[in-house]
């Protein structure tokens, strides 16, 4: 767990990313004013993001008057993706989104068997294919109609799927 200045740095990075996720182009100076952070702090954060490939410099802001031209910054939305799975009574839906929550791919498939083992096997194949296609994926989230231990990812009981004590997260972790 981060403490002190590391925690403050993480908070400032998250706030900066949240502002850039809106899709608007901002200069370092505008970010500094909007977030109430020093220009030096913003420059350090943005330089780090550029090195990581999260942000790119988009071009100069056409402004009149004197002074240094402002370089506009843009988030690279494809840098991170996420996969969402929604397991229903008879079908399973998936969606892949980029960092701005734009849907890159979605689909649905019928659940051929309510038994946990064949279903989880098919889910692992689906997610494995999506991870191959989108290697920059940060994580996979799953929604399931069941009583679930959120820390262990253990499905205690699902009346829709007729599952009891299925270690879904553990099985997905092993398979992926």
GROMACS .gro file of C-alpha atoms in nm:
model
  176
    1UNK     CA    1   0.000   0.000   0.000
    2UNK     CA    2   0.129   0.343  -0.088
    3UNK     CA    3   0.183   0.605   0.179
    4UNK     CA    4   0.274   0.973   0.200
    5UNK     CA    5   0.406   1.131  -0.117
    6UNK     CA    6   0.357   0.810  -0.320
    7UNK     CA    7  -0.014   0.816  -0.234
    8UNK     CA    8  -0.037   1.183  -0.329
    9UNK     CA    9   0.141   1.114  -0.660
   10UNK     CA   10  -0.102   0.829  -0.739
   11UNK     CA   11  -0.398   1.052  -0.659
   12UNK     CA   12  -0.267   1.328  -0.885
   13UNK     CA   13  -0.202   1.079  -1.167
   14UNK     CA   14  -0.558   0.943  -1.137
   15UNK     CA   15  -0.706   1.292  -1.140
   16UNK     CA   16  -0.500   1.381  -1.448
   17UNK     CA   17  -0.608   1.064  -1.629
   18UNK     CA   18  -0.972   1.124  -1.536
   19UNK     CA   19  -0.955   1.470  -1.691
   20UNK     CA   20  -0.784   1.343  -2.006
   21UNK     CA   21  -1.043   1.062  -2.040
   22UNK     CA   22  -1.309   1.322  -2.119
   23UNK     CA   23  -1.166   1.337  -2.470
   24UNK     CA   24  -1.084   1.705  -2.463
   25UNK     CA   25  -0.733   1.814  -2.557
   26UNK     CA   26  -0.553   2.012  -2.288
   27UNK     CA   27  -0.210   2.166  -2.256
   28UNK     CA   28   0.006   2.117  -1.950
   29UNK     CA   29  -0.078   2.470  -1.840
   30UNK     CA   30  -0.453   2.407  -1.869
   31UNK     CA   31  -0.422   2.082  -1.673
   32UNK     CA   32  -0.229   2.267  -1.403
   33UNK     CA   33  -0.505   2.527  -1.368
   34UNK     CA   34  -0.795   2.280  -1.387
   35UNK     CA   35  -0.645   2.042  -1.129
   36UNK     CA   36  -0.488   2.304  -0.903
   37UNK     CA   37  -0.145   2.144  -0.934
   38UNK     CA   38   0.190   2.305  -1.001
   39UNK     CA   39   0.319   2.315  -1.359
   40UNK     CA   40   0.617   2.108  -1.250
   41UNK     CA   41   0.395   1.835  -1.102
   42UNK     CA   42   0.185   1.819  -1.420
   43UNK     CA   43   0.497   1.809  -1.638
   44UNK     CA   44   0.639   1.517  -1.436
   45UNK     CA   45   0.309   1.327  -1.461
   46UNK     CA   46   0.265   1.394  -1.834
   47UNK     CA   47   0.628   1.308  -1.915
   48UNK     CA   48   0.579   0.976  -1.735
   49UNK     CA   49   0.254   0.910  -1.926
   50UNK     CA   50   0.423   0.990  -2.258
   51UNK     CA   51   0.707   0.746  -2.180
   52UNK     CA   52   0.452   0.477  -2.093
   53UNK     CA   53   0.256   0.541  -2.413
   54UNK     CA   54  -0.061   0.652  -2.233
   55UNK     CA   55  -0.057   1.012  -2.360
   56UNK     CA   56   0.069   1.174  -2.677
   57UNK     CA   57   0.140   1.531  -2.778
   58UNK     CA   58  -0.122   1.617  -3.039
   59UNK     CA   59   0.003   1.949  -3.172
   60UNK     CA   60   0.028   2.317  -3.103
   61UNK     CA   61  -0.264   2.525  -2.983
   62UNK     CA   62  -0.322   2.811  -3.224
   63UNK     CA   63  -0.324   3.111  -2.998
   64UNK     CA   64  -0.280   3.478  -3.060
   65UNK     CA   65  -0.047   3.695  -2.861
   66UNK     CA   66   0.292   3.648  -2.712
   67UNK     CA   67   0.424   3.354  -2.524
   68UNK     CA   68   0.524   3.003  -2.581
   69UNK     CA   69   0.279   2.796  -2.789
   70UNK     CA   70   0.085   2.538  -2.588
   71UNK     CA   71   0.126   2.174  -2.686
   72UNK     CA   72  -0.206   1.991  -2.676
   73UNK     CA   73  -0.213   1.650  -2.509
   74UNK     CA   74  -0.434   1.354  -2.588
   75UNK     CA   75  -0.499   1.028  -2.411
   76UNK     CA   76  -0.432   0.720  -2.625
   77UNK     CA   77  -0.754   0.529  -2.550
   78UNK     CA   78  -0.632   0.195  -2.690
   79UNK     CA   79  -0.348   0.188  -2.435
   80UNK     CA   80  -0.573   0.002  -2.190
   81UNK     CA   81  -0.874  -0.218  -2.254
   82UNK     CA   82  -1.112  -0.404  -2.025
   83UNK     CA   83  -1.334  -0.706  -2.077
   84UNK     CA   84  -1.677  -0.733  -1.919
   85UNK     CA   85  -1.874  -1.057  -1.898
   86UNK     CA   86  -2.243  -1.078  -1.807
   87UNK     CA   87  -2.363  -1.429  -1.736
   88UNK     CA   88  -2.738  -1.472  -1.767
   89UNK     CA   89  -2.983  -1.758  -1.737
   90UNK     CA   90  -2.935  -1.895  -2.088
   91UNK     CA   91  -2.676  -1.670  -2.250
   92UNK     CA   92  -2.351  -1.491  -2.183
   93UNK     CA   93  -2.266  -1.146  -2.315
   94UNK     CA   94  -1.923  -0.989  -2.342
   95UNK     CA   95  -1.790  -0.644  -2.419
   96UNK     CA   96  -1.439  -0.506  -2.473
   97UNK     CA   97  -1.392  -0.136  -2.407
   98UNK     CA   98  -1.102   0.103  -2.440
   99UNK     CA   99  -0.984   0.348  -2.174
  100UNK     CA  100  -1.259   0.595  -2.268
  101UNK     CA  101  -1.526   0.322  -2.238
  102UNK     CA  102  -1.576   0.307  -2.614
  103UNK     CA  103  -1.700  -0.038  -2.711
  104UNK     CA  104  -1.443  -0.210  -2.932
  105UNK     CA  105  -1.617  -0.545  -2.957
  106UNK     CA  106  -1.923  -0.714  -2.813
  107UNK     CA  107  -2.111  -1.036  -2.854
  108UNK     CA  108  -2.335  -1.297  -2.705
  109UNK     CA  109  -2.339  -1.675  -2.698
  110UNK     CA  110  -2.590  -1.926  -2.578
  111UNK     CA  111  -2.488  -2.127  -2.276
  112UNK     CA  112  -2.483  -2.487  -2.404
  113UNK     CA  113  -2.474  -2.645  -2.060
  114UNK     CA  114  -2.564  -2.526  -1.715
  115UNK     CA  115  -2.295  -2.750  -1.569
  116UNK     CA  116  -2.006  -2.546  -1.431
  117UNK     CA  117  -1.712  -2.733  -1.590
  118UNK     CA  118  -1.818  -2.711  -1.959
  119UNK     CA  119  -1.940  -2.354  -1.914
  120UNK     CA  120  -1.619  -2.233  -1.748
  121UNK     CA  121  -1.416  -2.410  -2.017
  122UNK     CA  122  -1.604  -2.221  -2.287
  123UNK     CA  123  -1.567  -1.896  -2.093
  124UNK     CA  124  -1.190  -1.950  -2.067
  125UNK     CA  125  -1.166  -2.007  -2.444
  126UNK     CA  126  -1.368  -1.690  -2.512
  127UNK     CA  127  -1.160  -1.477  -2.274
  128UNK     CA  128  -0.834  -1.631  -2.398
  129UNK     CA  129  -0.923  -1.534  -2.756
  130UNK     CA  130  -1.011  -1.181  -2.646
  131UNK     CA  131  -0.685  -1.149  -2.450
  132UNK     CA  132  -0.490  -1.261  -2.759
  133UNK     CA  133  -0.670  -0.997  -2.964
  134UNK     CA  134  -0.641  -0.726  -2.693
  135UNK     CA  135  -0.314  -0.796  -2.505
  136UNK     CA  136  -0.326  -0.454  -2.337
  137UNK     CA  137  -0.627  -0.565  -2.128
  138UNK     CA  138  -0.611  -0.456  -1.765
  139UNK     CA  139  -0.865  -0.704  -1.638
  140UNK     CA  140  -1.182  -0.903  -1.679
  141UNK     CA  141  -1.495  -0.834  -1.479
  142UNK     CA  142  -1.779  -1.082  -1.454
  143UNK     CA  143  -2.138  -1.038  -1.341
  144UNK     CA  144  -2.325  -1.352  -1.245
  145UNK     CA  145  -2.674  -1.403  -1.096
  146UNK     CA  146  -2.555  -1.569  -0.778
  147UNK     CA  147  -2.443  -1.531  -0.422
  148UNK     CA  148  -2.070  -1.472  -0.464
  149UNK     CA  149  -1.782  -1.416  -0.225
  150UNK     CA  150  -1.631  -1.109  -0.396
  151UNK     CA  151  -1.284  -1.162  -0.248
  152UNK     CA  152  -1.250  -1.529  -0.337
  153UNK     CA  153  -1.466  -1.522  -0.651
  154UNK     CA  154  -1.647  -1.825  -0.515
  155UNK     CA  155  -2.003  -1.879  -0.642
  156UNK     CA  156  -2.180  -2.002  -0.330
  157UNK     CA  157  -2.517  -2.052  -0.496
  158UNK     CA  158  -2.683  -1.968  -0.827
  159UNK     CA  159  -3.041  -2.077  -0.878
  160UNK     CA  160  -3.024  -1.967  -1.245
  161UNK     CA  161  -2.724  -2.186  -1.323
  162UNK     CA  162  -2.778  -2.449  -1.054
  163UNK     CA  163  -2.424  -2.399  -0.924
  164UNK     CA  164  -2.305  -2.453  -0.568
  165UNK     CA  165  -1.960  -2.368  -0.433
  166UNK     CA  166  -1.795  -2.315  -0.773
  167UNK     CA  167  -1.450  -2.144  -0.750
  168UNK     CA  168  -1.508  -1.933  -1.063
  169UNK     CA  169  -1.225  -1.683  -1.012
  170UNK     CA  170  -0.975  -1.956  -0.927
  171UNK     CA  171  -1.070  -2.155  -1.239
  172UNK     CA  172  -1.050  -1.845  -1.462
  173UNK     CA  173  -0.712  -1.749  -1.313
  174UNK     CA  174  -0.578  -2.100  -1.378
  175UNK     CA  175  -0.711  -2.108  -1.735
  176UNK     CA  176  -0.599  -1.761  -1.831
   0.00000   0.00000   0.00000
